[in-house]
PDB file of C-alpha atoms and ligand atoms in Angstrom:
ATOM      1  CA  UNK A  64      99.098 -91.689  41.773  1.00 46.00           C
ATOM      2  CA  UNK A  65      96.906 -95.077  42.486  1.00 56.00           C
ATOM      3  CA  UNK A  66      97.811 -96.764  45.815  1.00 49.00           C
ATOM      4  CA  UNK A  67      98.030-100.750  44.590  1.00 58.00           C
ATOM      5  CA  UNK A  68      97.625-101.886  48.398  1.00 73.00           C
ATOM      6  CA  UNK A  69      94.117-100.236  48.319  1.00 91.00           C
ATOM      7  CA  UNK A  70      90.953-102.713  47.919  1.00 95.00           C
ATOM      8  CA  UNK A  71      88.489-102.261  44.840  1.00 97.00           C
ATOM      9  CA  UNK A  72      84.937-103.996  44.228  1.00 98.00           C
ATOM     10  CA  UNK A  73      83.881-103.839  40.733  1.00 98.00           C
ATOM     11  CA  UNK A  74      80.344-105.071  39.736  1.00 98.00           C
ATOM     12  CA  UNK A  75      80.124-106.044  36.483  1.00 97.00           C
ATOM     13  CA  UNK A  76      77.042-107.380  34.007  1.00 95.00           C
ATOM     14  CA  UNK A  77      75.090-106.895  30.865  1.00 91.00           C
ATOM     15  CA  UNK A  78      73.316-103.849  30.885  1.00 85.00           C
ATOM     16  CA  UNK A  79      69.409-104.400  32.606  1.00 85.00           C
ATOM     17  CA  UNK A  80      71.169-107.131  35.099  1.00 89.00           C
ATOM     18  CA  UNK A  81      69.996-105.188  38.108  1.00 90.00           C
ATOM     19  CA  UNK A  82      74.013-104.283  38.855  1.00 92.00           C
ATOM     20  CA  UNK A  83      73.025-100.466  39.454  1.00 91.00           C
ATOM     21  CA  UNK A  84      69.830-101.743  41.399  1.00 94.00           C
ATOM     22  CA  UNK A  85      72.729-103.957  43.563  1.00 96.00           C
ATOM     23  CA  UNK A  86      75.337-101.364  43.742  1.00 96.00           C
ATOM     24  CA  UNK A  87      72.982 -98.414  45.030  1.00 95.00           C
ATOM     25  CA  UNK A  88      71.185-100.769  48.095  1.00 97.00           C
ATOM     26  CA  UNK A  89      74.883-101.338  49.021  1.00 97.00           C
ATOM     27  CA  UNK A  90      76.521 -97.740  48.433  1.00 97.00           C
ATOM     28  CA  UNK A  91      73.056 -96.500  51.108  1.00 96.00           C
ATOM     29  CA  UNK A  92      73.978 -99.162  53.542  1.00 96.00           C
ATOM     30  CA  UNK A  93      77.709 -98.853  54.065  1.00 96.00           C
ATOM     31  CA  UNK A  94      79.229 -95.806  54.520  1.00 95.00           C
ATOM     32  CA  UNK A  95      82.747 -96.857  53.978  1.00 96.00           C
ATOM     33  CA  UNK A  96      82.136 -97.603  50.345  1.00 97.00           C
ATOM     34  CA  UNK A  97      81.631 -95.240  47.960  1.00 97.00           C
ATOM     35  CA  UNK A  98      80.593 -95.074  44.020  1.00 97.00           C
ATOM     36  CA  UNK A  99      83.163 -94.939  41.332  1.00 98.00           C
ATOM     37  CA  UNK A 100      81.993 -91.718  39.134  1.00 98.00           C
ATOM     38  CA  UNK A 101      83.093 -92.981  35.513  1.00 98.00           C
ATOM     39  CA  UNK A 102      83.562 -90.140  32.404  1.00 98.00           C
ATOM     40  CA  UNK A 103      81.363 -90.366  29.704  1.00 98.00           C
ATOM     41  CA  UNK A 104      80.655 -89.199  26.368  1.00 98.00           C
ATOM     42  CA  UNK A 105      76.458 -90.027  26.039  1.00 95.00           C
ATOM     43  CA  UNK A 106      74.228 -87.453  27.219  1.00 95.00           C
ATOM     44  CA  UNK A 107      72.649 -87.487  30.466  1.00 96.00           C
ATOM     45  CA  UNK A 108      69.311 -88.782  30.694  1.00 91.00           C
ATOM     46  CA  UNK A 109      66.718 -86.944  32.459  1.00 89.00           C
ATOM     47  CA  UNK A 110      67.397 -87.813  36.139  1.00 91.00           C
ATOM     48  CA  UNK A 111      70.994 -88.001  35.798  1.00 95.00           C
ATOM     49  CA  UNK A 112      73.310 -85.359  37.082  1.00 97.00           C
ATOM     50  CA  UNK A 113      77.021 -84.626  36.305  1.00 98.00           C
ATOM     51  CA  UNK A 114      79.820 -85.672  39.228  1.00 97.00           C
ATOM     52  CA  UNK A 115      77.541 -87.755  40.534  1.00 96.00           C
ATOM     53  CA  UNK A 116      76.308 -90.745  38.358  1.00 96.00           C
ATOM     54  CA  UNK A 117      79.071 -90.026  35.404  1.00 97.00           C
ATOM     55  CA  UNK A 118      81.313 -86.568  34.752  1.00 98.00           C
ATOM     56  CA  UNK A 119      79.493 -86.200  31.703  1.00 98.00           C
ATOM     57  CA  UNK A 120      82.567 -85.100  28.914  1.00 98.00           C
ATOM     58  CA  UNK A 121      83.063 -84.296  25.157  1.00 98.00           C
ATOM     59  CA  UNK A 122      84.769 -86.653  23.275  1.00 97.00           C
ATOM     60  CA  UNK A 123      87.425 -84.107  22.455  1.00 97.00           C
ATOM     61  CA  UNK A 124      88.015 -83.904  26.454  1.00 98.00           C
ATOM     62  CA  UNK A 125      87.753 -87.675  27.179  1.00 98.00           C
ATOM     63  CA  UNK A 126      90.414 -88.214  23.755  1.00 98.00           C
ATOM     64  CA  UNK A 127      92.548 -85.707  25.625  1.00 98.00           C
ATOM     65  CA  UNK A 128      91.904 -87.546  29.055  1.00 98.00           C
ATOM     66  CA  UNK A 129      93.132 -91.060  27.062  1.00 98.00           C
ATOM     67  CA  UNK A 130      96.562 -89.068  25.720  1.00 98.00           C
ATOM     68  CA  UNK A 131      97.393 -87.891  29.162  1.00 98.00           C
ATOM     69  CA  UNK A 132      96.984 -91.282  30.368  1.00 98.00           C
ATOM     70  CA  UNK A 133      94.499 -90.257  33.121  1.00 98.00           C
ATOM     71  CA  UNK A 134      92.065 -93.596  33.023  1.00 98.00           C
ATOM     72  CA  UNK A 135      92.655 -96.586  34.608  1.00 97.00           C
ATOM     73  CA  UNK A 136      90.773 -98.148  31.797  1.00 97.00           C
ATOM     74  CA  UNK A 137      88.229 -97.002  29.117  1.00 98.00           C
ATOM     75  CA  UNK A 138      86.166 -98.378  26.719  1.00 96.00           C
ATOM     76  CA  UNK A 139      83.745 -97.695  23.680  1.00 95.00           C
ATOM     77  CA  UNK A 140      81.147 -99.324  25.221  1.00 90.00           C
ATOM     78  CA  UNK A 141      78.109 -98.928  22.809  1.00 83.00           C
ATOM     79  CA  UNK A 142      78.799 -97.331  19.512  1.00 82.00           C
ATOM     80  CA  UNK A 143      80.423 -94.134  19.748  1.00 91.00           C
ATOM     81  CA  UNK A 144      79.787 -93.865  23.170  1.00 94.00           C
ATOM     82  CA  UNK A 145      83.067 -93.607  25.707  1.00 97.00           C
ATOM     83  CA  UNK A 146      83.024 -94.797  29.501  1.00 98.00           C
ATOM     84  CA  UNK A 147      86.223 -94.810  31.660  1.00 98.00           C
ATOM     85  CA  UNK A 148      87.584 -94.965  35.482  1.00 98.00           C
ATOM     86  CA  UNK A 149      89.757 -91.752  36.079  1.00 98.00           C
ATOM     87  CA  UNK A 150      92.995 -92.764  38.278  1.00 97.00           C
ATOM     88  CA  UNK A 151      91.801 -89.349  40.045  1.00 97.00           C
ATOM     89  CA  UNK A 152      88.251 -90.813  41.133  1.00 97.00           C
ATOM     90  CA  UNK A 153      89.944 -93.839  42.807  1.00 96.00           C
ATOM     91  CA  UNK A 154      92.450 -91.526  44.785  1.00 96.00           C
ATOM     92  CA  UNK A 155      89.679 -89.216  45.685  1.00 96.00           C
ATOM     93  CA  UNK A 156      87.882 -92.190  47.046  1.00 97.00           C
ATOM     94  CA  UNK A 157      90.726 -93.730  49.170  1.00 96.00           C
ATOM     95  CA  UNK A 158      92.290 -90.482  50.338  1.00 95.00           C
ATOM     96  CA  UNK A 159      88.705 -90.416  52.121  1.00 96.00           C
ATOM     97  CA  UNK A 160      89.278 -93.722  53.562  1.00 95.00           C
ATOM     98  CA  UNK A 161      86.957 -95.289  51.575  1.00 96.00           C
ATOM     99  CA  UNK A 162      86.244 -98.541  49.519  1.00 97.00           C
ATOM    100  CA  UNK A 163      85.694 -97.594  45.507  1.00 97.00           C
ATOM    101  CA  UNK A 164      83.075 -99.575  43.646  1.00 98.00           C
ATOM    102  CA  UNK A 165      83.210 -99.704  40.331  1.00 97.00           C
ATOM    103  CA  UNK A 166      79.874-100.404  37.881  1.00 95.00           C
ATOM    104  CA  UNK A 167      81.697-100.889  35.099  1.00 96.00           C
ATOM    105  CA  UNK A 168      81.024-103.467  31.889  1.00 93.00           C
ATOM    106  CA  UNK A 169      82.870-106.476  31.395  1.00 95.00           C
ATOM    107  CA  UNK A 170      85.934-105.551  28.857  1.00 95.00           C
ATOM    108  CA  UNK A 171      86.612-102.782  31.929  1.00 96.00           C
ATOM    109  CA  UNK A 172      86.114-104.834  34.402  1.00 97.00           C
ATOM    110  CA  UNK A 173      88.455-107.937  33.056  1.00 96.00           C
ATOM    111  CA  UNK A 174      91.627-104.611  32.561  1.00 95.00           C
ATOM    112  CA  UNK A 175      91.220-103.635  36.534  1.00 96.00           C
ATOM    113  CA  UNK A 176      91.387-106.967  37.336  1.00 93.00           C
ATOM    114  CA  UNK A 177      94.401-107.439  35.607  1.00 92.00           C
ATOM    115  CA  UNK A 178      95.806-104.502  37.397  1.00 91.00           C
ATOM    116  CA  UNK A 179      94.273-105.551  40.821  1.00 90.00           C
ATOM    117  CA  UNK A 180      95.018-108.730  41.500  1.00 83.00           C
ATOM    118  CA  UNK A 181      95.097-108.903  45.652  1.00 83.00           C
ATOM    119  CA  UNK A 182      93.010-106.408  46.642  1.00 91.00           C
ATOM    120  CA  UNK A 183      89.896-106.595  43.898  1.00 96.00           C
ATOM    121  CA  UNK A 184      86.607-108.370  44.291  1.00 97.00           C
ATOM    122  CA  UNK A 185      84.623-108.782  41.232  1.00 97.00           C
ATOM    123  CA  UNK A 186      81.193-109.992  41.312  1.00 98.00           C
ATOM    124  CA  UNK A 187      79.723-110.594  37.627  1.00 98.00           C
ATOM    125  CA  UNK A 188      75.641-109.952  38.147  1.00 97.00           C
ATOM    126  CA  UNK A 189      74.368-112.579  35.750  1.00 96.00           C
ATOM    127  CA  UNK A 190      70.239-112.200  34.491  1.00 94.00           C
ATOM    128  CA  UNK A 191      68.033-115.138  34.677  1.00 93.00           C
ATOM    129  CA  UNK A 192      67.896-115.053  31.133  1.00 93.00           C
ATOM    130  CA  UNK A 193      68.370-113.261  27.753  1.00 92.00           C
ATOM    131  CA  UNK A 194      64.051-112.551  27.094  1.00 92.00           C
ATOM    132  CA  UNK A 195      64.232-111.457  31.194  1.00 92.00           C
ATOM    133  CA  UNK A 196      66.742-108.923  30.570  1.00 91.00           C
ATOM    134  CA  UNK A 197      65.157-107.516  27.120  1.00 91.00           C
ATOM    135  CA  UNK A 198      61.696-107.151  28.939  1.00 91.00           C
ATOM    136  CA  UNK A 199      63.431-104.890  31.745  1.00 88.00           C
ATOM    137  CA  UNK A 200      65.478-103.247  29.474  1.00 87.00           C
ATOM    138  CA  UNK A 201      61.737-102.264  27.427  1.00 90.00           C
ATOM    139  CA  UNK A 202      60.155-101.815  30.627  1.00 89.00           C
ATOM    140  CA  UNK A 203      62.859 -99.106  32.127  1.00 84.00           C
ATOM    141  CA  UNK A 204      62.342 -97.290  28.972  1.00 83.00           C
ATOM    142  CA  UNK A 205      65.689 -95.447  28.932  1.00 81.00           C
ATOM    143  CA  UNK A 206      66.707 -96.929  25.685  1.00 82.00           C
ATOM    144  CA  UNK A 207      65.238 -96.813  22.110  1.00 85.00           C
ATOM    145  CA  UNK A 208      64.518 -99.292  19.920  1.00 86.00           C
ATOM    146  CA  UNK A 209      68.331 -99.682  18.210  1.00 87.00           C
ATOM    147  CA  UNK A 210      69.797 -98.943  21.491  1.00 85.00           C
ATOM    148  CA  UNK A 211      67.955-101.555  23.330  1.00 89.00           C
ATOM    149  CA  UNK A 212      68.589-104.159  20.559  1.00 89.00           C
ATOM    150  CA  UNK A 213      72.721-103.094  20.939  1.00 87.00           C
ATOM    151  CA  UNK A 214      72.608-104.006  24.536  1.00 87.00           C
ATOM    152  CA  UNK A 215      70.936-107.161  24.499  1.00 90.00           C
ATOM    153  CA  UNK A 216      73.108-108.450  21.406  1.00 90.00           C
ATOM    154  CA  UNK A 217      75.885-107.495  23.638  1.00 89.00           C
ATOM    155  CA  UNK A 218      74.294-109.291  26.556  1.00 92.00           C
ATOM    156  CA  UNK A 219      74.709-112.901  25.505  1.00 89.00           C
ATOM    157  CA  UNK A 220      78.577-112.413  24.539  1.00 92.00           C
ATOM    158  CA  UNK A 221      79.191-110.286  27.871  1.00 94.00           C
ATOM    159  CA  UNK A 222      77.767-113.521  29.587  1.00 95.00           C
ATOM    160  CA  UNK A 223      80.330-115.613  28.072  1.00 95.00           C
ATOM    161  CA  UNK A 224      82.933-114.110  30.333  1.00 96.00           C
ATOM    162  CA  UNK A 225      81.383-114.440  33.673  1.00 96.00           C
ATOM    163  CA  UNK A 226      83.483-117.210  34.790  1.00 97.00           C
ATOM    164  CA  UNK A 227      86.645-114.345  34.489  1.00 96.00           C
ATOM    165  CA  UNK A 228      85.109-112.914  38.216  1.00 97.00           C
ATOM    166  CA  UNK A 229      85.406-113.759  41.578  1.00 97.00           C
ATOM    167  CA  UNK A 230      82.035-114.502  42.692  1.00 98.00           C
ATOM    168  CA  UNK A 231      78.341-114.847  40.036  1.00 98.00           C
ATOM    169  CA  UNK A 232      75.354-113.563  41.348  1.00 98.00           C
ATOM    170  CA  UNK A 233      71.849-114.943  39.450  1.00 96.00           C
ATOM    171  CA  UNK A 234      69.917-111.871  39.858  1.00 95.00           C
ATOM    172  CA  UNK A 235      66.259-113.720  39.500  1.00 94.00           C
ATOM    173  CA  UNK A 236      65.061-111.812  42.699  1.00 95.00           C
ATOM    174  CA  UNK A 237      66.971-108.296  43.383  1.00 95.00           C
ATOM    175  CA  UNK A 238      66.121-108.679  47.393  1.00 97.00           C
ATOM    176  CA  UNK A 239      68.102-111.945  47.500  1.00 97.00           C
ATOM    177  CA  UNK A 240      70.357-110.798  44.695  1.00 97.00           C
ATOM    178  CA  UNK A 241      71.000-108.025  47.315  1.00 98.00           C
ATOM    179  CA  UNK A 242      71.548-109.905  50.166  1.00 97.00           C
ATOM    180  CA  UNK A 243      73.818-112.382  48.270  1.00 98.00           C
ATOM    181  CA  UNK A 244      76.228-109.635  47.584  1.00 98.00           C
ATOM    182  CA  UNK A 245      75.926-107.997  50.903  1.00 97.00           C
ATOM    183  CA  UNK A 246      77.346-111.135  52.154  1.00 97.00           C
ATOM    184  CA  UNK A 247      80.009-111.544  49.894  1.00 97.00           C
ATOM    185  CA  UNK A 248      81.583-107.921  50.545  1.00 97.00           C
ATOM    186  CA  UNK A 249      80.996-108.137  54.353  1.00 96.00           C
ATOM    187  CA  UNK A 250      83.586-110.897  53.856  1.00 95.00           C
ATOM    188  CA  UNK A 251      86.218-108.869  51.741  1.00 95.00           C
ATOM    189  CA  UNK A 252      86.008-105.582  53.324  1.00 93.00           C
ATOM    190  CA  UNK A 253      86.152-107.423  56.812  1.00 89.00           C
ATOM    191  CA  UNK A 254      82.829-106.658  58.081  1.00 83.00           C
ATOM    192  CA  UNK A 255      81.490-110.415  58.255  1.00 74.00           C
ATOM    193  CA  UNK A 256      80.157-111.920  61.710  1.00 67.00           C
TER     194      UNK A 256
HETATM  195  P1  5GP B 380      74.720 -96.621  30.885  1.00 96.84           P
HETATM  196  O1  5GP B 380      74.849 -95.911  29.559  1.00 96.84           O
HETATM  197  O2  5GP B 380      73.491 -97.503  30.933  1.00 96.84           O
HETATM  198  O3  5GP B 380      74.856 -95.715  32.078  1.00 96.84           O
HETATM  199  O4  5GP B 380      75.981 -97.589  31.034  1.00 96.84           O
HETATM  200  C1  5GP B 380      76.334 -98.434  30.009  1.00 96.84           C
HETATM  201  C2  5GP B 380      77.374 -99.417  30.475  1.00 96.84           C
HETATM  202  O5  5GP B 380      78.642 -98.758  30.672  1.00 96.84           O
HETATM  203  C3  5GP B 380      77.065-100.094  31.797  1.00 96.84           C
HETATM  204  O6  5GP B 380      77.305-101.484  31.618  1.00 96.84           O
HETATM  205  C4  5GP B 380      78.046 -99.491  32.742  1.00 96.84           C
HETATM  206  O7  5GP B 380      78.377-100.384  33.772  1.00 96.84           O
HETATM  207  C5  5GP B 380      79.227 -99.260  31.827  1.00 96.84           C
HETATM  208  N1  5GP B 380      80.193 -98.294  32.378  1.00 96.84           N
HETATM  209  C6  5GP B 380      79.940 -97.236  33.173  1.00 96.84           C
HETATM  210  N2  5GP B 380      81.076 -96.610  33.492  1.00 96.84           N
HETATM  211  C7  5GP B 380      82.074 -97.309  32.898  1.00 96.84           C
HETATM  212  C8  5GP B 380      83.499 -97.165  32.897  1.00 96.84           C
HETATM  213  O8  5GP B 380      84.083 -96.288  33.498  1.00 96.84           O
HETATM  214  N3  5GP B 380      84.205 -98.071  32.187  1.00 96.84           N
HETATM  215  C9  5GP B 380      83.607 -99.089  31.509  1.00 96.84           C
HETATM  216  N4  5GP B 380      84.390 -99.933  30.869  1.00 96.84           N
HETATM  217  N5  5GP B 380      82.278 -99.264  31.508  1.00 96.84           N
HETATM  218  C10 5GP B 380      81.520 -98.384  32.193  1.00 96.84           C
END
């Protein structure tokens, strides 16, 4: 059963943004927040491991999760692929007395909002540019070729919605980028001197 009065912080960007980069440096540094593990359906990727960066599902389990109504929100983010927030995973997270955070993509983020109006902070992590996110989306070398063209196409129409958050963060340099949102949830989770 989700708690409403509970606070949220989703993170939201195009894919290569530096939003995972963001979200880890805070997740090590405060104690009293704590990652949102999403289901998925695409395969893990060599350092990735299951419960702790995504439950990694079968589409017949995560179509079964969707009838049962267990998600908060879900969406087919690349082609074929399925990412959602389990109600469960939020509970979890504030029966420990903890702050979720969410890395989610934009469509996702913009439905939580809509259910957490009060209590969410969304910070949209916004790259420098289009040809700065496609050279460290090459440069990571997780994708291939027709993957990595998918999520910079997406990129430029994901951008188009960043005025939808609470707060932008130009991530041209991750240290300030870092810093910048440090700041920001210091001052919604109370924390700020
Ligand atoms: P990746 O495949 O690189 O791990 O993630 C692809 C995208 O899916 C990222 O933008 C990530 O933030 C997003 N994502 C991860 N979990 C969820 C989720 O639960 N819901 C939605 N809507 N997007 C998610």
């Amino acid at each position: 059963m989700l708690q409403t009065n509970e606070k949220l912080i989703i993170i939201t960007a195009p894919s290569g943004a530096g939003k995972t980069s963001i979200t880890r440096y805070l997740l090590h540094k405060y104690p009293e927040l704590s990652f949102s593990v999403s289901a998925c359906t695409r395969q893990p990727r060599k350092d990735e491991e299951d419960g702790v960066d995504y439950y990694f599902i079968s589409l017949d389990d995560f179509t079964e999760k969707i009838q049962h109504n267990d998600f908060l929100e879900w969406e087919m983010v690349y082609e074929g692929k399925y990412y959602g927030t389990l109600k469960s995973e939020l509970d979890r997270i504030w029966n420990n007395k903890q702050i979720p955070v969410l890395d989610i993509d934009v469509k996702g983020a913009i439905h939580v909002q809509q259910q957490f109006t009060d209590n969410c902070l969304s910070i949209f992590i916004e790259p420098p540019s289009i040809e700065v996110l496609k050279k460290r989306l090459e440069s990571r070398g997780t994708e291939g070729l027709e993957s990595l063209q998918n999520r910079v196409n997406k990129a430029s129409y994901e951008i188009s919605f960043k005025h939808h958050f609470n707060k932008i963060i130009v991530n041209d340099d991750l240290t300030k980028a870092c810093d910048e949102a440090e700041k920001i949830i210091l001052a919604f989770i109370g924390k700020a001197d």
